[in-house]
Coordinates of C-alpha atoms in Angstrom, one line a residue:
Chain A
M1 CA 0.0 0.0 0.0
Y2 CA 2.7 2.5 1.0
P3 CA 4.7 2.0 -2.2
I4 CA 1.6 2.8 -4.3
V5 CA 1.0 6.1 -2.5
L6 CA 4.6 7.0 -2.4
L7 CA 5.4 6.3 -6.0
S8 CA 2.2 8.1 -7.2
V9 CA 3.3 11.2 -5.4
L10 CA 7.0 10.9 -6.1
G11 CA 6.4 10.3 -9.8
I12 CA 4.7 13.8 -9.9
V13 CA 7.7 15.2 -8.0
V14 CA 10.0 13.8 -10.7
L15 CA 7.9 15.5 -13.4
Y16 CA 8.4 18.8 -11.5
L17 CA 12.1 18.2 -11.2
G18 CA 12.2 18.2 -15.0
F19 CA 11.6 21.9 -14.9
L20 CA 15.0 22.5 -13.4
K21 CA 17.8 23.6 -15.8
S22 CA 20.2 20.9 -14.7
K23 CA 19.0 17.4 -15.6
S24 CA 21.7 15.7 -13.6
I25 CA 19.6 15.6 -10.5
L26 CA 16.9 13.4 -12.0
L27 CA 18.7 10.1 -12.0
P28 CA 19.8 10.3 -8.3
A29 CA 16.4 11.6 -7.3
T30 CA 14.6 8.7 -9.0
L31 CA 16.9 6.2 -7.5
L32 CA 16.4 7.7 -4.1
F33 CA 12.6 7.6 -4.6
L34 CA 12.8 3.9 -5.5
V35 CA 14.8 3.3 -2.3
V36 CA 12.1 5.2 -0.3
A37 CA 9.4 3.0 -1.9
M38 CA 11.4 -0.1 -1.1
I39 CA 11.6 1.0 2.6
G40 CA 7.9 1.8 2.5
N41 CA 7.2 -1.7 1.1
F42 CA 8.7 -3.4 4.2
F43 CA 6.7 -1.3 6.7
E44 CA 3.8 -3.8 6.4
W45 CA 6.0 -6.8 6.4
N46 CA 4.9 -8.1 9.9
D47 CA 1.3 -7.1 9.6
G48 CA 0.0 -10.3 8.1
E49 CA -2.9 -10.1 5.7
L50 CA -4.2 -6.5 5.1
L51 CA -7.1 -5.2 3.0
Y52 CA -7.4 -1.7 1.6
F53 CA -10.0 0.3 -0.4
K54 CA -13.0 -1.7 0.9
G55 CA -11.4 -5.0 0.3
M56 CA -10.3 -4.3 -3.3
F57 CA -6.6 -4.5 -2.6
A58 CA -4.6 -7.0 -0.5
V59 CA -1.2 -6.8 1.1
N60 CA 0.5 -9.9 2.4
K61 CA 4.0 -11.4 2.4
L62 CA 3.6 -12.8 -1.1
T63 CA 2.6 -9.5 -2.7
L64 CA 5.3 -7.7 -0.7
T65 CA 7.9 -10.1 -2.0
F66 CA 6.7 -9.6 -5.6
N67 CA 6.8 -5.9 -5.0
A68 CA 10.3 -6.1 -3.7
I69 CA 11.4 -8.0 -6.8
V70 CA 9.8 -5.5 -9.1
L71 CA 11.2 -2.5 -7.2
F72 CA 14.7 -4.0 -7.2
S73 CA 14.6 -4.7 -10.9
A74 CA 13.3 -1.2 -11.5
F75 CA 16.1 0.2 -9.4
M76 CA 18.7 -1.6 -11.5
I77 CA 17.1 -0.6 -14.8
V78 CA 16.9 3.1 -13.8
A79 CA 20.5 3.0 -12.6
M80 CA 21.5 1.7 -16.1
T81 CA 19.8 4.6 -17.9
Q82 CA 22.6 6.7 -19.4
G83 CA 23.0 9.2 -22.1
F84 CA 19.6 11.0 -21.4
Q85 CA 21.6 14.0 -20.1
D86 CA 23.5 14.5 -23.3
N87 CA 20.7 13.7 -25.7
E88 CA 18.9 16.9 -26.8
E89 CA 15.7 14.9 -27.8
A90 CA 15.4 12.9 -24.6
Q91 CA 12.9 13.8 -21.9
P92 CA 14.4 12.1 -18.9
A93 CA 11.9 13.6 -16.4
E94 CA 9.0 12.1 -18.3
Y95 CA 10.7 8.7 -18.8
F96 CA 11.5 8.4 -15.1
A97 CA 8.1 9.6 -14.0
L98 CA 6.4 7.1 -16.4
M99 CA 8.6 4.3 -15.0
L100 CA 7.5 5.2 -11.5
F101 CA 3.9 5.4 -12.5
S102 CA 4.0 2.1 -14.3
L103 CA 5.4 0.5 -11.1
V104 CA 2.2 1.6 -9.4
G105 CA 0.3 -0.4 -12.0
A106 CA 2.5 -3.4 -11.4
F107 CA 1.8 -3.2 -7.7
M108 CA -1.9 -3.1 -8.4
M109 CA -1.6 -6.2 -10.6
I110 CA 0.3 -8.0 -7.9
G111 CA -2.1 -7.3 -5.0
F112 CA -5.5 -7.0 -6.6
E113 CA -8.5 -8.4 -4.8
N114 CA -11.1 -7.1 -7.2
L115 CA -11.1 -7.3 -11.0
I116 CA -11.5 -3.5 -11.2
M117 CA -8.0 -3.3 -9.7
L118 CA -6.6 -5.9 -12.1
F119 CA -8.0 -3.9 -15.0
L120 CA -6.6 -0.6 -13.7
G121 CA -3.2 -2.1 -12.9
V122 CA -2.9 -3.7 -16.3
E123 CA -3.8 -0.4 -18.0
I124 CA -1.6 1.8 -15.9
L125 CA 1.4 -0.5 -16.6
S126 CA 0.6 -0.9 -20.3
V127 CA -0.2 2.7 -21.2
A128 CA 3.0 3.9 -19.6
M129 CA 4.9 1.2 -21.6
Y130 CA 3.3 2.3 -24.9
V131 CA 4.7 5.7 -24.4
L132 CA 8.1 4.5 -23.3
T133 CA 8.3 2.1 -26.3
G134 CA 7.8 5.0 -28.7
S135 CA 10.0 7.4 -26.8
D136 CA 12.6 7.5 -29.6
K137 CA 10.4 9.7 -31.6
R138 CA 12.6 10.1 -34.8
N139 CA 13.4 6.4 -35.0
L140 CA 11.0 4.6 -37.3
R141 CA 11.7 1.2 -35.6
S142 CA 10.7 2.7 -32.3
N143 CA 7.6 4.2 -33.8
E144 CA 6.6 0.9 -35.4
A145 CA 7.1 -1.0 -32.2
A146 CA 5.0 1.5 -30.3
L147 CA 2.1 1.2 -32.7
K148 CA 2.2 -2.6 -32.7
Y149 CA 2.4 -2.7 -28.9
F150 CA -0.4 -0.2 -28.6
L151 CA -2.8 -1.9 -31.0
M152 CA -2.1 -5.4 -29.7
G153 CA -2.2 -4.2 -26.1
A154 CA -5.5 -2.4 -26.5
F155 CA -6.9 -5.5 -28.3
A156 CA -5.8 -7.8 -25.5
T157 CA -7.4 -5.4 -23.0
G158 CA -10.7 -5.5 -24.9
I159 CA -10.7 -9.3 -24.8
M160 CA -9.8 -9.3 -21.1
L161 CA -12.6 -6.9 -20.4
F162 CA -15.2 -9.0 -22.2
G163 CA -14.1 -11.9 -20.0
I164 CA -14.5 -9.8 -16.9
A165 CA -18.0 -8.8 -18.0
L166 CA -18.9 -12.4 -18.5
L167 CA -17.5 -13.4 -15.1
Y168 CA -19.5 -10.6 -13.6
G169 CA -22.6 -11.9 -15.4
A170 CA -22.1 -15.4 -14.1
S171 CA -21.1 -14.6 -10.5
G172 CA -22.6 -11.2 -9.9
S173 CA -19.4 -9.9 -8.4
F174 CA -16.0 -8.5 -9.4
S175 CA -14.2 -9.5 -6.2
L176 CA -12.0 -12.6 -6.1
N177 CA -13.8 -13.8 -3.0
G178 CA -17.2 -13.4 -4.6
I179 CA -16.2 -15.3 -7.7
E180 CA -14.5 -18.0 -5.6
S181 CA -17.7 -18.6 -3.6
F182 CA -19.7 -18.7 -6.8
V183 CA -17.2 -21.3 -8.2
T184 CA -17.3 -23.5 -5.1
L185 CA -21.1 -23.3 -4.9
N186 CA -21.6 -24.3 -8.6
Q187 CA -18.9 -26.9 -9.0
R188 CA -21.4 -29.5 -10.1
S189 CA -23.5 -27.5 -12.6
P190 CA -21.1 -25.5 -14.8
S191 CA -22.0 -22.1 -15.9
Y192 CA -20.9 -21.5 -19.5
L193 CA -20.7 -17.7 -18.9
L194 CA -18.1 -18.4 -16.2
Y195 CA -16.1 -20.7 -18.4
A196 CA -16.1 -18.4 -21.4
G197 CA -15.3 -15.4 -19.1
L198 CA -12.3 -17.3 -17.6
L199 CA -11.0 -18.3 -21.0
L200 CA -11.2 -14.7 -22.3
V201 CA -9.5 -13.2 -19.2
L202 CA -6.8 -15.8 -19.5
I203 CA -6.3 -14.9 -23.2
G204 CA -6.0 -11.2 -22.3
M205 CA -3.5 -11.9 -19.6
L206 CA -1.4 -14.3 -21.7
F207 CA -1.2 -11.6 -24.3
K208 CA 0.4 -9.4 -21.7
V209 CA 2.9 -12.0 -20.6
S210 CA 3.5 -13.0 -24.3
A211 CA 2.7 -16.7 -24.2
A212 CA 2.2 -18.5 -27.5
P213 CA 0.0 -18.2 -29.6
F214 CA -0.4 -14.7 -28.4
H215 CA 3.3 -13.8 -28.6
F216 CA 3.5 -12.5 -32.2
W217 CA 3.9 -8.9 -31.1
T218 CA 6.7 -9.6 -28.7
P219 CA 9.8 -9.9 -31.0
D220 CA 8.9 -6.8 -32.9
V221 CA 8.2 -4.7 -29.9
Y222 CA 11.2 -5.8 -27.9
D223 CA 13.4 -5.3 -30.9
G224 CA 12.1 -1.8 -31.8
A225 CA 11.9 -0.3 -28.3
P226 CA 15.0 1.4 -26.9
S227 CA 17.0 -1.3 -25.1
I228 CA 16.6 0.1 -21.6
F229 CA 12.8 0.1 -21.9
T230 CA 12.9 -3.4 -23.4
A231 CA 14.6 -4.5 -20.3
F232 CA 11.8 -2.9 -18.3
M233 CA 9.2 -4.7 -20.4
A234 CA 10.9 -8.1 -20.3
T235 CA 11.3 -8.1 -16.5
I236 CA 8.7 -6.0 -14.7
V237 CA 5.7 -6.5 -17.0
K238 CA 6.3 -10.2 -17.0
T239 CA 6.8 -10.5 -13.3
A240 CA 3.6 -8.5 -12.6
G241 CA 1.7 -10.4 -15.2
F242 CA 2.5 -13.8 -13.7
A243 CA 1.8 -12.5 -10.2
A244 CA -1.6 -11.5 -11.4
L245 CA -2.3 -14.8 -13.2
F246 CA -1.2 -16.7 -10.2
R247 CA -3.5 -14.7 -7.9
L248 CA -6.4 -15.1 -10.3
L249 CA -6.0 -18.9 -10.8
S250 CA -4.9 -19.9 -7.3
H251 CA -7.5 -17.7 -5.5
S252 CA -10.7 -17.7 -7.5
F253 CA -10.6 -20.6 -9.9
S254 CA -8.8 -23.3 -8.0
G255 CA -12.3 -25.0 -7.7
I256 CA -12.4 -25.6 -11.5
Y257 CA -8.8 -26.7 -11.9
D258 CA -9.9 -29.6 -14.1
F259 CA -11.4 -27.1 -16.6
W260 CA -8.5 -24.8 -17.1
W261 CA -5.4 -26.9 -16.7
P262 CA -5.7 -28.8 -20.0
T263 CA -6.0 -25.5 -22.0
L264 CA -3.1 -24.0 -20.1
S265 CA -0.9 -27.0 -20.5
I266 CA -1.4 -27.0 -24.3
L267 CA -0.5 -23.3 -24.4
T268 CA 2.5 -24.0 -22.1
V269 CA 4.0 -26.6 -24.5
L270 CA 3.3 -24.4 -27.5
T271 CA 5.0 -21.5 -25.8
L272 CA 8.1 -23.6 -25.0
L273 CA 8.3 -24.9 -28.5
V274 CA 7.8 -21.5 -30.3
G275 CA 10.0 -19.5 -28.0
N276 CA 13.0 -21.9 -28.0
I277 CA 13.0 -23.1 -31.6
I278 CA 12.5 -19.7 -33.2
A279 CA 15.2 -18.2 -31.0
V280 CA 17.8 -20.5 -32.6
Y281 CA 17.3 -18.8 -35.9
Q282 CA 17.8 -15.2 -34.8
D283 CA 20.8 -13.2 -35.8
S284 CA 20.1 -10.3 -33.5
F285 CA 21.0 -10.8 -29.8
K286 CA 18.2 -8.4 -28.8
R287 CA 15.6 -10.4 -30.8
M288 CA 16.9 -13.6 -29.4
L289 CA 16.3 -12.1 -25.9
A290 CA 12.7 -11.4 -27.0
Y291 CA 12.2 -15.1 -27.9
S292 CA 14.0 -16.1 -24.8
S293 CA 11.5 -14.1 -22.8
I294 CA 8.7 -16.0 -24.6
S295 CA 10.3 -19.3 -23.6
H296 CA 10.7 -18.2 -20.0
A297 CA 7.0 -17.4 -20.0
G298 CA 6.6 -21.0 -21.0
Y299 CA 8.6 -22.3 -17.9
L300 CA 6.6 -20.0 -15.6
L301 CA 3.4 -21.3 -17.2
I302 CA 4.5 -24.9 -16.2
A303 CA 4.4 -23.8 -12.6
L304 CA 1.0 -22.2 -13.1
T305 CA -0.4 -25.2 -14.8
S306 CA 0.7 -27.5 -12.0
M307 CA -0.7 -25.2 -9.3
T308 CA 0.6 -27.0 -6.2
K309 CA 1.8 -25.6 -2.9
Q310 CA 5.2 -25.1 -4.4
T311 CA 3.9 -23.0 -7.3
E312 CA 4.0 -19.8 -5.2
N313 CA 7.7 -20.2 -4.4
A314 CA 8.6 -21.4 -7.8
I315 CA 7.1 -18.4 -9.6
L316 CA 8.7 -16.0 -7.1
F317 CA 12.1 -17.5 -7.4
Y318 CA 11.9 -18.0 -11.2
S319 CA 10.8 -14.5 -11.9
M320 CA 13.5 -13.1 -9.7
A321 CA 16.3 -15.2 -11.3
Y322 CA 14.9 -14.4 -14.8
S323 CA 14.7 -10.7 -14.0
F324 CA 18.3 -10.4 -12.7
A325 CA 19.7 -12.4 -15.6
T326 CA 17.8 -10.5 -18.2
I327 CA 18.8 -7.1 -16.7
C328 CA 22.4 -8.2 -16.8
A329 CA 22.1 -9.3 -20.4
F330 CA 20.6 -6.0 -21.4
G331 CA 23.1 -4.2 -19.3
V332 CA 25.9 -5.7 -21.4
L333 CA 24.0 -5.3 -24.7
I334 CA 23.5 -1.5 -24.3
P335 CA 27.1 -0.4 -24.0
V336 CA 28.4 -3.0 -26.5
A337 CA 25.7 -2.1 -29.1
R338 CA 26.3 1.6 -28.7
E339 CA 30.1 1.2 -29.1
K340 CA 29.8 -0.9 -32.2
S341 CA 27.0 1.1 -33.9
L342 CA 26.5 0.5 -37.5
E343 CA 24.9 3.1 -39.9
G344 CA 24.0 5.3 -37.0
R345 CA 22.1 2.8 -35.0
P346 CA 23.2 0.4 -32.3
N347 CA 24.5 -2.9 -33.6
E348 CA 22.6 -5.6 -31.7
S349 CA 23.7 -8.6 -33.7
Y350 CA 25.8 -11.5 -32.2
E351 CA 28.9 -10.2 -34.2
A352 CA 29.0 -7.1 -32.0
F353 CA 30.1 -9.3 -29.1
N354 CA 33.1 -10.7 -31.0
G355 CA 36.2 -10.4 -28.9
L356 CA 34.4 -8.9 -25.9
A357 CA 36.5 -10.9 -23.4
K358 CA 39.7 -9.2 -24.5
N359 CA 38.2 -5.7 -24.7
N360 CA 36.3 -5.7 -21.4
P361 CA 36.6 -8.9 -19.3
L362 CA 34.1 -7.6 -16.8
L363 CA 31.3 -7.3 -19.3
A364 CA 32.1 -10.7 -20.8
F365 CA 31.9 -12.2 -17.3
V366 CA 28.6 -10.6 -16.5
L367 CA 27.3 -11.7 -19.9
T368 CA 28.4 -15.3 -19.3
V369 CA 26.8 -15.6 -15.9
S370 CA 23.6 -14.1 -17.1
M371 CA 23.5 -16.5 -20.1
L372 CA 24.3 -19.5 -17.9
S373 CA 21.5 -18.4 -15.5
L374 CA 19.0 -18.0 -18.4
A375 CA 20.0 -21.4 -19.7
G376 CA 19.6 -23.0 -16.3
I377 CA 23.1 -24.2 -15.7
P378 CA 23.9 -25.3 -12.0
L379 CA 25.5 -22.8 -9.6
T380 CA 23.3 -20.0 -11.0
A381 CA 19.9 -18.8 -9.8
G382 CA 18.3 -19.9 -13.1
F383 CA 19.1 -23.5 -12.3
W384 CA 17.1 -23.4 -9.1
G385 CA 14.3 -21.5 -10.7
K386 CA 13.9 -24.3 -13.3
F387 CA 14.4 -26.9 -10.5
F388 CA 11.5 -25.5 -8.4
V389 CA 9.3 -25.2 -11.5
F390 CA 9.9 -28.8 -12.6
S391 CA 9.5 -30.2 -9.1
S392 CA 6.0 -28.5 -8.8
A393 CA 5.2 -30.2 -12.1
V394 CA 6.5 -33.6 -10.8
E395 CA 4.1 -33.2 -7.9
R396 CA 1.2 -33.1 -10.3
E397 CA 2.7 -35.9 -12.3
L398 CA 2.9 -33.8 -15.5
V399 CA 5.8 -35.9 -16.7
W400 CA 5.3 -35.3 -20.4
M401 CA 5.4 -31.6 -19.9
I402 CA 8.7 -31.8 -18.1
I403 CA 10.1 -33.9 -20.9
V404 CA 9.2 -31.2 -23.4
A405 CA 10.6 -28.5 -21.1
V406 CA 13.9 -30.3 -20.5
L407 CA 14.4 -30.9 -24.3
M408 CA 13.7 -27.2 -24.9
S409 CA 16.2 -26.2 -22.2
A410 CA 18.7 -28.2 -24.2
V411 CA 17.8 -26.2 -27.3
G412 CA 18.1 -23.0 -25.2
I413 CA 21.7 -23.9 -24.3
Y414 CA 22.6 -23.6 -28.0
Y415 CA 21.5 -20.1 -28.5
Y416 CA 22.6 -18.8 -25.1
F417 CA 26.1 -20.2 -25.6
R418 CA 26.4 -18.7 -29.1
V419 CA 27.0 -15.2 -27.6
I420 CA 29.4 -16.6 -25.0
M421 CA 31.3 -18.2 -27.8
A422 CA 31.4 -14.9 -29.7
A423 CA 32.7 -13.1 -26.7
Y424 CA 35.5 -15.6 -25.8
M425 CA 36.4 -17.5 -29.0
K426 CA 36.1 -15.0 -31.8
E427 CA 38.4 -12.2 -32.7
G428 CA 37.0 -8.7 -32.9
D429 CA 38.2 -5.1 -33.1
T430 CA 39.9 -3.8 -30.0
A431 CA 37.9 -0.7 -29.3
T432 CA 37.6 -0.3 -25.6
I433 CA 34.1 -0.1 -24.2
R434 CA 33.8 2.6 -21.5
I435 CA 31.2 2.2 -18.8
A436 CA 30.4 4.4 -15.9
P437 CA 31.5 3.2 -12.4
F438 CA 27.9 3.2 -11.1
Y439 CA 26.8 1.1 -14.0
K440 CA 29.6 -1.3 -13.2
I441 CA 28.5 -1.6 -9.6
V442 CA 24.9 -2.4 -10.6
L443 CA 26.0 -5.1 -13.1
I444 CA 28.4 -6.7 -10.5
A445 CA 25.7 -6.6 -7.8
A446 CA 23.1 -8.4 -10.1
T447 CA 25.7 -10.9 -11.2
L448 CA 26.7 -11.6 -7.6
L449 CA 23.1 -12.1 -6.6
T450 CA 22.6 -14.5 -9.4
I451 CA 25.5 -16.6 -8.2
L452 CA 24.6 -16.2 -4.5
F453 CA 21.1 -17.5 -5.1
G454 CA 22.5 -20.2 -7.3
L455 CA 24.8 -21.4 -4.5
A456 CA 22.3 -21.0 -1.7
P457 CA 18.7 -20.9 -2.9
G458 CA 17.6 -21.5 0.7
L459 CA 18.5 -17.8 1.4
F460 CA 15.4 -16.7 -0.5
E461 CA 13.0 -18.8 1.4
A462 CA 14.7 -17.8 4.7
A463 CA 14.2 -14.2 3.8
M464 CA 10.4 -14.7 3.3
Chain B
M1 CA -29.6 -16.6 -13.5
I2 CA -30.8 -15.5 -10.1
Q3 CA -33.5 -12.8 -10.5
P4 CA -33.5 -10.3 -7.6
P5 CA -36.9 -8.8 -7.0
A6 CA -36.2 -5.1 -7.4
I7 CA -35.8 -5.0 -11.2
P8 CA -38.0 -2.4 -12.9
E9 CA -40.3 -4.2 -15.3
I10 CA -39.3 -2.0 -18.3
I11 CA -35.9 -3.7 -18.3
Q12 CA -37.3 -7.1 -18.5
L13 CA -39.2 -6.3 -21.7
I14 CA -36.0 -7.4 -23.5
P15 CA -34.5 -10.7 -22.1
L16 CA -30.9 -10.7 -20.9
K17 CA -30.0 -13.2 -23.6
S18 CA -30.7 -10.6 -26.3
Y19 CA -28.2 -8.2 -24.7
L20 CA -25.7 -10.9 -24.5
I21 CA -26.1 -11.8 -28.1
L22 CA -26.0 -8.1 -29.2
S23 CA -22.8 -7.3 -27.3
T24 CA -21.2 -10.6 -28.4
A25 CA -22.0 -9.7 -32.0
L26 CA -20.5 -6.2 -31.6
F27 CA -17.4 -7.7 -29.9
V28 CA -16.9 -10.1 -32.7
I29 CA -17.3 -7.3 -35.3
G30 CA -14.6 -5.5 -33.4
I31 CA -12.3 -8.4 -33.4
I32 CA -12.8 -9.0 -37.1
G33 CA -12.1 -5.3 -37.7
V34 CA -8.8 -5.5 -35.8
L35 CA -7.7 -8.6 -37.6
T36 CA -8.6 -7.6 -41.2
R37 CA -8.3 -3.8 -41.5
R38 CA -5.0 -2.2 -42.5
N39 CA -5.6 1.4 -41.5
A40 CA -4.3 2.2 -37.9
I41 CA -7.3 4.5 -37.2
V42 CA -9.8 1.9 -38.3
I43 CA -8.2 -0.8 -36.2
F44 CA -8.3 1.7 -33.3
M45 CA -12.0 2.3 -33.9
S46 CA -12.6 -1.5 -33.9
V47 CA -10.9 -1.7 -30.5
E48 CA -13.2 1.0 -29.2
L49 CA -16.1 -1.0 -30.5
M50 CA -14.9 -3.9 -28.5
L51 CA -14.7 -1.8 -25.4
N52 CA -18.2 -0.4 -25.9
S53 CA -19.7 -3.8 -26.4
V54 CA -18.2 -4.7 -23.0
N55 CA -19.8 -1.5 -21.5
L56 CA -23.2 -2.5 -22.9
L57 CA -22.9 -6.0 -21.5
L58 CA -21.8 -4.7 -18.1
I59 CA -24.8 -2.3 -17.9
A60 CA -27.2 -5.1 -18.9
F61 CA -26.0 -7.4 -16.3
S62 CA -25.8 -4.6 -13.8
S63 CA -29.4 -3.5 -14.3
Y64 CA -30.7 -7.1 -14.3
R65 CA -29.1 -7.7 -11.0
S66 CA -29.9 -4.2 -9.7
D67 CA -26.3 -4.1 -8.6
P68 CA -24.4 -0.8 -9.2
T69 CA -20.9 -2.2 -9.3
G70 CA -21.2 -3.1 -12.9
Q71 CA -22.0 0.5 -13.8
V72 CA -19.1 1.7 -11.7
F73 CA -16.8 -0.5 -13.8
V74 CA -18.2 1.1 -16.9
F75 CA -17.1 4.5 -15.7
F76 CA -13.6 3.1 -15.1
I77 CA -13.6 1.6 -18.6
M78 CA -14.6 4.9 -20.2
A79 CA -12.0 6.9 -18.3
V80 CA -9.2 4.4 -19.1
A81 CA -10.3 4.2 -22.7
A82 CA -10.1 8.0 -23.0
A83 CA -6.5 7.9 -21.6
E84 CA -5.7 5.1 -24.1
V85 CA -7.1 7.2 -27.0
A86 CA -4.9 10.1 -26.0
V87 CA -1.8 7.9 -26.1
G88 CA -2.8 6.0 -29.1
L89 CA -3.6 9.0 -31.3
A90 CA -0.3 10.6 -30.2
I91 CA 1.5 7.5 -31.5
I92 CA -0.4 7.5 -34.7
V93 CA 0.3 11.2 -35.3
M94 CA 4.0 10.5 -34.5
I95 CA 4.1 7.8 -37.2
Y96 CA 2.3 10.0 -39.7
R97 CA 4.8 12.7 -39.2
N98 CA 7.7 10.4 -40.0
T99 CA 6.2 8.3 -42.8
R100 CA 3.3 10.2 -44.2
T101 CA 1.1 7.1 -43.9
I102 CA -0.8 5.2 -41.3
D103 CA -1.3 2.0 -43.3
I104 CA 0.2 -0.7 -41.2
N105 CA 1.3 -2.7 -44.2
F106 CA 4.1 -0.1 -44.7
L107 CA 5.5 -0.8 -41.3
K108 CA 8.0 -3.5 -42.0
K109 CA 11.2 -2.3 -40.5
L110 CA 11.1 -4.9 -37.8
K111 CA 11.7 -8.4 -39.1
G112 CA 13.7 -11.5 -38.3

């Protein structure tokens, strides 16, 4: 609750700071505000289950942990924004304010107790992201990405709203508890309005987390958006989306598990296949990361489909490991692509990484750890993420799904290792890549956390 | 459907099913528009049609149950749709300035 209020107000403060002549205060101010929100987040840590706004918004340990992951990712991404001060066209105050506002949407998606809150959260997050995607106004690629994201996002919202209307028609309530009691009362006699409504809401949400077959916008949008905002989309939107899906399915619809799990399992397998196999054929690292984000949505969907007691932990740990590794990957991509720019735009292909280990061993190391974590190699957080996800599927005896997932992880190793090979084995030009000291600290911190949680995953549960 | 007693008779002249069919038809027209049209503005209008079919459906359910929450939700949808229109039209104008067209078939920079 506190972070929502704090960030809504502090976002406006950031907008006002934009009036100042010197733009150099914006970045430290935004980072400070994120820290303040993080402190505010833990004020309610020991209060147990709280309800706000007449029971429309819930706060408990699970939502607070999701909030913390989102805030921490946002902190790292904001810390990595560079070059806004020198760029005449950039509007850093607006960007930072929009990022803070979009976090408010993410919190609402994480803690919603009423479908109105879910809708508002999704919209706050998405509308801010549409603007940020198109923030590079003169760049046609950014324009195109913004239009595609906007049209597809609005379309998905429409579908989700129709689903919500049908759920309301069936159960007479927008609150998760009201729907849950309707579901448990009518378990024997199915209401088709409810089923259709649930399917449409699921489709709308799966659009947002880019699960196949609703993923087709993802590669283009991730590719066209400025890299820093792509990192934001790939981590925060996905974490919040899965938190919302988990809340919806575990809370309201656990009574009709037998209805939704077959549908979800088909989509899961499809997502895994599409994400991993198409990623192999990409020449651009950034586009590969887009497909990798689709495939990781597939792994997270495995945990959702199995929906056991472990799911909660599996989704939390997986989204944390995925967020840190993805932020590291983008953190390396941004300076490398800028340094090797081709024809006036950043070079995001695999070739840009040739010889990185000699030019800048630190970046090469960060890249290696993040790729290993995304591939799920032991001693990184990504391994334990996959382990928890698979063990929740084992509990449900979804063995065939695990076989597909393991095969697809093996495919994943191929394309994740391609960039490591480029960095260590290939010869490239010897232009040194300069990065700011603060940027370095953020990258090292994220890498160390990835290794730390890889060595001792119990730390995470102990912290909860 | 549970029928609470306080529904005005005038509402019951048209059965709830008709509202459901009408708004589903509007919604499907909207979806077809999004999937087949090539002009960004027309796609955008189709999305708005989808949202308005939702509004109609919510109001119908809401008055049949004499429960105001559905109508409150409609206000939220209208407010958010207005915000979305503002952002969406700005994006379309930005593209028109750069390319002098809003036909989405010409947007092919991103491929792979």
